[in-house]
Coordinates of C-alpha atoms and ligand atoms in Angstrom, one line a residue:
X25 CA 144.9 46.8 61.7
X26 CA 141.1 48.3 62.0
X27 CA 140.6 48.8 65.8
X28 CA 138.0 47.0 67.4
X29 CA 134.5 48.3 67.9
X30 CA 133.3 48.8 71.5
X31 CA 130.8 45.6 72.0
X32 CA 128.1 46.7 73.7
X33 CA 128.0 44.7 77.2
X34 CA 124.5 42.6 78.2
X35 CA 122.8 43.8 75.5
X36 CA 119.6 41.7 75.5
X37 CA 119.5 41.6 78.7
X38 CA 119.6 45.8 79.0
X39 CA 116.6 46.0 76.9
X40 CA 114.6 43.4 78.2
X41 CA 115.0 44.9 81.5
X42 CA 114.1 48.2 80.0
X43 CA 110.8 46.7 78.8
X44 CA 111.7 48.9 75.5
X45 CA 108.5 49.7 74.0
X46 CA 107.6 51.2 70.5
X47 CA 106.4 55.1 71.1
X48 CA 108.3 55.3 74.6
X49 CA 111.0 58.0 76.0
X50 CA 113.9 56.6 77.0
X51 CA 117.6 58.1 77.9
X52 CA 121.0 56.4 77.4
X53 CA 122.9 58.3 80.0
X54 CA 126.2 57.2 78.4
X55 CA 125.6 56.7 75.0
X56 CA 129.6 56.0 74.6
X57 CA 129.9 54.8 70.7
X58 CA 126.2 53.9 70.4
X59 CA 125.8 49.9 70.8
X60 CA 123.3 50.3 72.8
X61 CA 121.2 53.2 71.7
X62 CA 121.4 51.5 67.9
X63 CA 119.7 48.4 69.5
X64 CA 116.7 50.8 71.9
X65 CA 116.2 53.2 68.6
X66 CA 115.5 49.7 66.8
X67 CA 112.9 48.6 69.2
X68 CA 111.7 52.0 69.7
X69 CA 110.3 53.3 66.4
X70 CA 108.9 56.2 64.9
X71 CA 106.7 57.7 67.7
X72 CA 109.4 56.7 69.9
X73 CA 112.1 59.5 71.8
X74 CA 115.5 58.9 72.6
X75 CA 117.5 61.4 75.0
X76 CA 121.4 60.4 74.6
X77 CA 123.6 61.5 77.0
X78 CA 127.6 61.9 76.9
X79 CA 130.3 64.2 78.2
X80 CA 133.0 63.1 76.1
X81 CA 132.7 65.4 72.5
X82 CA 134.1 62.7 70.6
X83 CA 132.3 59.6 71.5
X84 CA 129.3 61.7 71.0
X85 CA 130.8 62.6 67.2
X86 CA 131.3 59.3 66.5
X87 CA 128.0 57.8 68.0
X88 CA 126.3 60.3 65.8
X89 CA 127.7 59.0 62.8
X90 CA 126.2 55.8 63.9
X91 CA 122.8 56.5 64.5
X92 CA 122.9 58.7 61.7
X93 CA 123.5 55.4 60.2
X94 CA 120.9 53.3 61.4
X95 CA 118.3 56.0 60.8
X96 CA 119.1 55.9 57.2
X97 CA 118.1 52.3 57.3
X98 CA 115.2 52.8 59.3
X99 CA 113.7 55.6 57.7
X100 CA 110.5 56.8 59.2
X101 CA 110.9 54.1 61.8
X102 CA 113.7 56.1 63.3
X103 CA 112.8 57.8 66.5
X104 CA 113.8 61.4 67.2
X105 CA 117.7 60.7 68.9
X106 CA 118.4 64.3 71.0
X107 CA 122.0 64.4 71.7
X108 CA 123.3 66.2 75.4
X109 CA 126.7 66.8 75.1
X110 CA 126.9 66.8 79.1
X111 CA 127.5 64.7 82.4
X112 CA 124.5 62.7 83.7
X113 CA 124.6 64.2 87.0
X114 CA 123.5 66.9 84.8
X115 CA 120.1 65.0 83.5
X116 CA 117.6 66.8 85.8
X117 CA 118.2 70.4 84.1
X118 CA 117.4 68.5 80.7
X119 CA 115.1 65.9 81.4
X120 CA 111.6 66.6 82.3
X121 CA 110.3 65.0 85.8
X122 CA 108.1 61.7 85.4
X123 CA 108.7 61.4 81.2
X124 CA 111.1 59.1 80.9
X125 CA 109.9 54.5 80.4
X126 CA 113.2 54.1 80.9
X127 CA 116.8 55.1 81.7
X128 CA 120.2 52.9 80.6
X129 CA 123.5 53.8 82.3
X130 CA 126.8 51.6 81.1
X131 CA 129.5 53.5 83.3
X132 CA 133.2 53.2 82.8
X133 CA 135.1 54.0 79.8
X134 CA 134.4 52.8 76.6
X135 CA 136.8 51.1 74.0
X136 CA 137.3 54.1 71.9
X137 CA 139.3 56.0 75.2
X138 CA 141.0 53.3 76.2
X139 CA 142.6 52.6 72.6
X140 CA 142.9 56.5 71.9
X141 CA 146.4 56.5 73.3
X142 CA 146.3 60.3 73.4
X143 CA 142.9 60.2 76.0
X144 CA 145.8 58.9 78.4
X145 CA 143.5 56.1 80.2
X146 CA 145.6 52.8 79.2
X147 CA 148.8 51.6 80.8
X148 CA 149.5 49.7 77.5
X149 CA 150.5 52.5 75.3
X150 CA 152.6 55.5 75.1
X151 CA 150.2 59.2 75.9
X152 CA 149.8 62.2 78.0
X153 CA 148.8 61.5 81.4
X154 CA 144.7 63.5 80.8
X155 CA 142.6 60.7 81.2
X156 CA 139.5 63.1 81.3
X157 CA 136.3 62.2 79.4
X158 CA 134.6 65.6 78.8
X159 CA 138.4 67.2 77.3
X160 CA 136.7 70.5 77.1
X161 CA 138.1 71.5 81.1
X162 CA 139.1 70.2 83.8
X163 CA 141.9 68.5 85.7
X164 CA 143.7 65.8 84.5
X165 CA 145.7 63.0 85.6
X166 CA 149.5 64.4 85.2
X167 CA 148.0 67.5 87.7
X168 CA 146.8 65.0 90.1
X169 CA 150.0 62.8 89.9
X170 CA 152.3 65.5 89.9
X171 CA 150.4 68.0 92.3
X172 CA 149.2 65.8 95.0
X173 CA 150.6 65.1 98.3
X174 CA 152.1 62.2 99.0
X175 CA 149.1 61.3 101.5
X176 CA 146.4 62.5 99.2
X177 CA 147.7 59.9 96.8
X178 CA 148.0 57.5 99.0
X179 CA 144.4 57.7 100.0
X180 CA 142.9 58.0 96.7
X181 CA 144.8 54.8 95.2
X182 CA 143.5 52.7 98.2
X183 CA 140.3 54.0 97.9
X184 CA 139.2 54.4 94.2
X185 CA 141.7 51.8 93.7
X186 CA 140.8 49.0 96.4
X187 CA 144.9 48.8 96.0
X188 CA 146.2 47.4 99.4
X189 CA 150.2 48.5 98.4
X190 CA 149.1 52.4 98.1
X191 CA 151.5 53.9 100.1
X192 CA 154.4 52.3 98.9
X193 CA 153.1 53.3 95.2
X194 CA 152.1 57.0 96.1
X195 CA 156.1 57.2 97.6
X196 CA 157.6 55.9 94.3
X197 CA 155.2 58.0 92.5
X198 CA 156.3 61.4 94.4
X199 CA 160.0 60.3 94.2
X200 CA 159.6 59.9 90.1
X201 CA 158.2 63.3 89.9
X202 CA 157.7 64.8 87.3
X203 CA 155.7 62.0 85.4
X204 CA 154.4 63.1 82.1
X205 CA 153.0 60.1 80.3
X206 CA 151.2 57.0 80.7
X207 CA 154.3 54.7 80.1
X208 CA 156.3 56.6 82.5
X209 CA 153.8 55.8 85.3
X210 CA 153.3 52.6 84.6
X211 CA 156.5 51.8 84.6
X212 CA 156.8 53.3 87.9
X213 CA 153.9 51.4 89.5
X214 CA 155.2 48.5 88.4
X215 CA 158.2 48.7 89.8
X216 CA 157.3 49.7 93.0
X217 CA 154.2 46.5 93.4
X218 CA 155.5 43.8 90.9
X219 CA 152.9 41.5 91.3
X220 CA 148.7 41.9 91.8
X221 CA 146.0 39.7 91.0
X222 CA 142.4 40.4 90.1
X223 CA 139.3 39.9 92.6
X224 CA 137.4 37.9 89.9
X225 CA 137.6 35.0 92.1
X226 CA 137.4 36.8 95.4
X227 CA 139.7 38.9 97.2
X228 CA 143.4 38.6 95.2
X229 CA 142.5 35.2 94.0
X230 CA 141.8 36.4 90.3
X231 CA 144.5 36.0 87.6
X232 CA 147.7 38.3 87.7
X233 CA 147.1 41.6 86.3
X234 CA 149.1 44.3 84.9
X235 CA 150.3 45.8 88.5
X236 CA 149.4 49.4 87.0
X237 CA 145.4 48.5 86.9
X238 CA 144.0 49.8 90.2
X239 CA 146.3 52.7 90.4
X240 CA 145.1 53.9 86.8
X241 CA 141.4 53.3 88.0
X242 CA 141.8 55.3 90.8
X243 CA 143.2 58.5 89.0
X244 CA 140.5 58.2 86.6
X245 CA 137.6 57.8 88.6
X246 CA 139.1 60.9 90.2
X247 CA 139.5 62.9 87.2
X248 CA 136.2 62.1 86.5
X249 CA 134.5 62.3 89.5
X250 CA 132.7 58.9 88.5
X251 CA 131.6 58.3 91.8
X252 CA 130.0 61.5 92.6
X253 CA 128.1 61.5 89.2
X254 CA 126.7 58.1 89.5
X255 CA 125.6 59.3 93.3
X256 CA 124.0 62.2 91.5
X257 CA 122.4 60.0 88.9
X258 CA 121.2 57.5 91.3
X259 CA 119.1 61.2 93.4
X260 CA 117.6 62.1 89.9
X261 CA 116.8 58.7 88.4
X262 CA 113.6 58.1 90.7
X263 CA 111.9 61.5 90.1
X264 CA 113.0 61.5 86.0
X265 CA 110.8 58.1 85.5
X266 CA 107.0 58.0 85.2
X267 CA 105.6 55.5 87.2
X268 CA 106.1 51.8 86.0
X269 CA 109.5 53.4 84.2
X270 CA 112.6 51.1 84.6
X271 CA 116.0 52.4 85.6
X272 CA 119.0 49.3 84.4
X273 CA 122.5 50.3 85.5
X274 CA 125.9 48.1 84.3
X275 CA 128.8 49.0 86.5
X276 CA 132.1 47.6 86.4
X277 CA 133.7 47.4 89.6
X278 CA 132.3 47.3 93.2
X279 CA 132.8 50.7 94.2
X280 CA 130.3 51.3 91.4
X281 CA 128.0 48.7 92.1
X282 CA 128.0 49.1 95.7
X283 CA 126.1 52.8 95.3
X284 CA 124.0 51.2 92.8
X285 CA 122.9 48.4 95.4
X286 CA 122.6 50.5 98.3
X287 CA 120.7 53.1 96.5
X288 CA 118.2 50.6 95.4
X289 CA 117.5 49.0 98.5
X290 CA 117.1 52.7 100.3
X291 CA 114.3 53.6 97.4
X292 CA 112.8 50.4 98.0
X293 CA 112.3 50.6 101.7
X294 CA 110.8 53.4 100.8
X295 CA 108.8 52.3 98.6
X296 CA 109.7 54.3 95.6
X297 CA 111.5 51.7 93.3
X298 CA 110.6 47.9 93.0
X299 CA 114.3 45.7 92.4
X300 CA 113.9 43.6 89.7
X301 CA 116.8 42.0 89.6
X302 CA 117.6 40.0 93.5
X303 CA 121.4 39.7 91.8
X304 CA 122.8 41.5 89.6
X305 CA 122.9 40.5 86.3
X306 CA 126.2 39.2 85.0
X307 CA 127.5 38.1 81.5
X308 CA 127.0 34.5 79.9
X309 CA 130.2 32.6 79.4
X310 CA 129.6 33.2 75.9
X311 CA 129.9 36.4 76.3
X312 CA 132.7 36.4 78.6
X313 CA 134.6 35.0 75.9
X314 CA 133.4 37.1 73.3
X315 CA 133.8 40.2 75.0
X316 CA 136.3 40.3 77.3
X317 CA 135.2 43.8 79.1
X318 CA 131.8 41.6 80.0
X319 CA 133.4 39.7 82.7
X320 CA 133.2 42.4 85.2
X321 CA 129.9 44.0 84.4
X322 CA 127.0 43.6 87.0
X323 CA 123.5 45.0 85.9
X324 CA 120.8 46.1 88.1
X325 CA 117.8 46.8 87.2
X326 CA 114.3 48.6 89.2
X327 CA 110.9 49.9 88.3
X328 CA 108.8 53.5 89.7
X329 CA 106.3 52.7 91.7
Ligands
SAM420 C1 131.1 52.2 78.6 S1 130.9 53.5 77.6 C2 129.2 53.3 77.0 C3 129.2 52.4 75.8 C4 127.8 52.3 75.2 N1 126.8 51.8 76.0 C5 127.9 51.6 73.9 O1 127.4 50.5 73.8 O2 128.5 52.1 72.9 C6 130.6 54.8 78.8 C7 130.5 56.2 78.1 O3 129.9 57.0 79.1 C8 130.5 58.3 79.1 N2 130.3 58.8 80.5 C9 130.9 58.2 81.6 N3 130.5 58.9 82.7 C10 129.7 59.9 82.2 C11 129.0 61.0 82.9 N4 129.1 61.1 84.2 N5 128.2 61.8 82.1 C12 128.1 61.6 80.8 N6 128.8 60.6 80.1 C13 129.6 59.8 80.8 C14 131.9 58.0 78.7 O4 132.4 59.2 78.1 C15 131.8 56.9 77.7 O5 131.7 57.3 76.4

């Protein structure tokens, strides 16, 4: 069966709130498998400049492909895509100040890591614990889960993982050790917090989901340092824009979209970035259904003064 593609989240709604332009510069700061870099190099045209950012060597291979694609079929109307094989946090030492109309960051993990079984970030299939996006260094997830101290654990799954149960999962976790793969781990969360429900609702009130969820989001927002980057991102945005240049930012759970809010409302106060958007911006209930991934995206979106 052909896997599916990743859907590109709030789509319309990302480029209306990035007031894309024909002729302007704009960066994708996670240009993840393209969606929606395709749609800004559409609206963008010839004269137009698009700076795609991703750490993850593979997503930026197959993203590629796809552009490579949609400039065939645009021709002369394609605009000139550079590709910066690197984190965001990184943006400043690429990007020139005040050039950019617009930035687009959609953080998380795309569909192509999650169903890669051997990028170790799902609980549903069989891989090495790595979980890393940028595979070219770093540590992974079987260090962290089998090097840790019981504590550390402890204190990253309540805190990157908002998982109340933590200490009872970091004990089973150090009395399983070694844990080598995905499966094994999952297995082992599970059995040591049967039940847990999603916040959709509020606090726990969400449907059940698998008990593994939070602990995996914790290890790989570690790995990854995805909090840190996005704190970097959110220093550099401001002085990256030119003035009247929109910054629109999707995050996926509200460790992310807390930084983004309060980062906002500190530039605002002083008076560097106007919010555009009072509340964040979430999916339709068409798209909820279409795109499951949707349901937890929030989108905020500001303009330079
Ligand atoms: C949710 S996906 C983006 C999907 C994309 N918008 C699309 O429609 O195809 C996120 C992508 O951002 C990349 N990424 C996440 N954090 C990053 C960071 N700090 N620096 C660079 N790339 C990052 C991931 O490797 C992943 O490919």
């Amino acid at each position: 069966m052909e896997k599916p593609q990743h859907v590109p989240v709030l789509l319309e709604e990302s480029l209306e709130y990035l007031n894309v332009r024909p002729g302007g510069v704009f960066m994708d700061a996670t240009l993840g498998l393209g969606g929606h870099s395709s749609a800004i190099a559409r609206k963008l045209g010839g004269k137009g400049k698009l700076i795609c950012f991703d750490r993850d060597p593979e997503a930026m291979a197959k993203a590629q492909q796809r552009l490579n694609e949609v400039a065939e079929e645009l021709g002369s109307g394609m605009p000139e895509v550079r590709y910066v094989p690197r984190a965001f946090s990184e943006a400043a030492d690429e990007v020139e100040p005040n050039s950019l109309d617009g930035l687009l960051a959609d953080f998380g993990v795309s569909s192509l890591q999650l169903d890669e079984a051997h990028r170790g970030f799902s609980f549903r299939a069989e891989g090495p614990l790595d979980m890393r996006m940028d595979t070219r260094g770093g540590e992974t997830a079987e260090q962290v889960v089998n090097e840790a101290d019981e504590e550390d654990l402890a204190n990253l799954i309540y805190e990157n993982g908002e998982e109340r149960r933590s200490r009872k999962i970091a004990r089973a976790i150090v009395r399983a050790r070694p844990i080598r793969t995905t499966a094994e781990l999952a297995r082992v969360v599970s059995a040591a917090a049967p039940t847990i429900r999603s916040f959709e609702h509020g606090r726990n009130k969400g449907p059940q989901i698998h008990p593994a969820t939070r602990t995996f989001q914790a290890l790989r927002i570690r790995v990854n340092d995805e909090l840190g980057e996005i704190q970097s991102l959110l220093k550099s945005a401001g002085s990256l824009l030119k003035p009247g240049g929109r910054v629109v930012l999707i995050s996926f759970h509200s460790l992310e979209d807390r930084l983004v809010k309060d980062a906002f409302r500190d530039a605002a106060k002083a008076n560097q970035l106007d919010i555009l958007t009072k509340k964040p911006v979430v999916a339709s209930e068409q798209e909820s259904l279409r795109n499951p991934r949707s349901r937890s995206a929030k989108l905020r979106a500001a303009q330079k003064i």
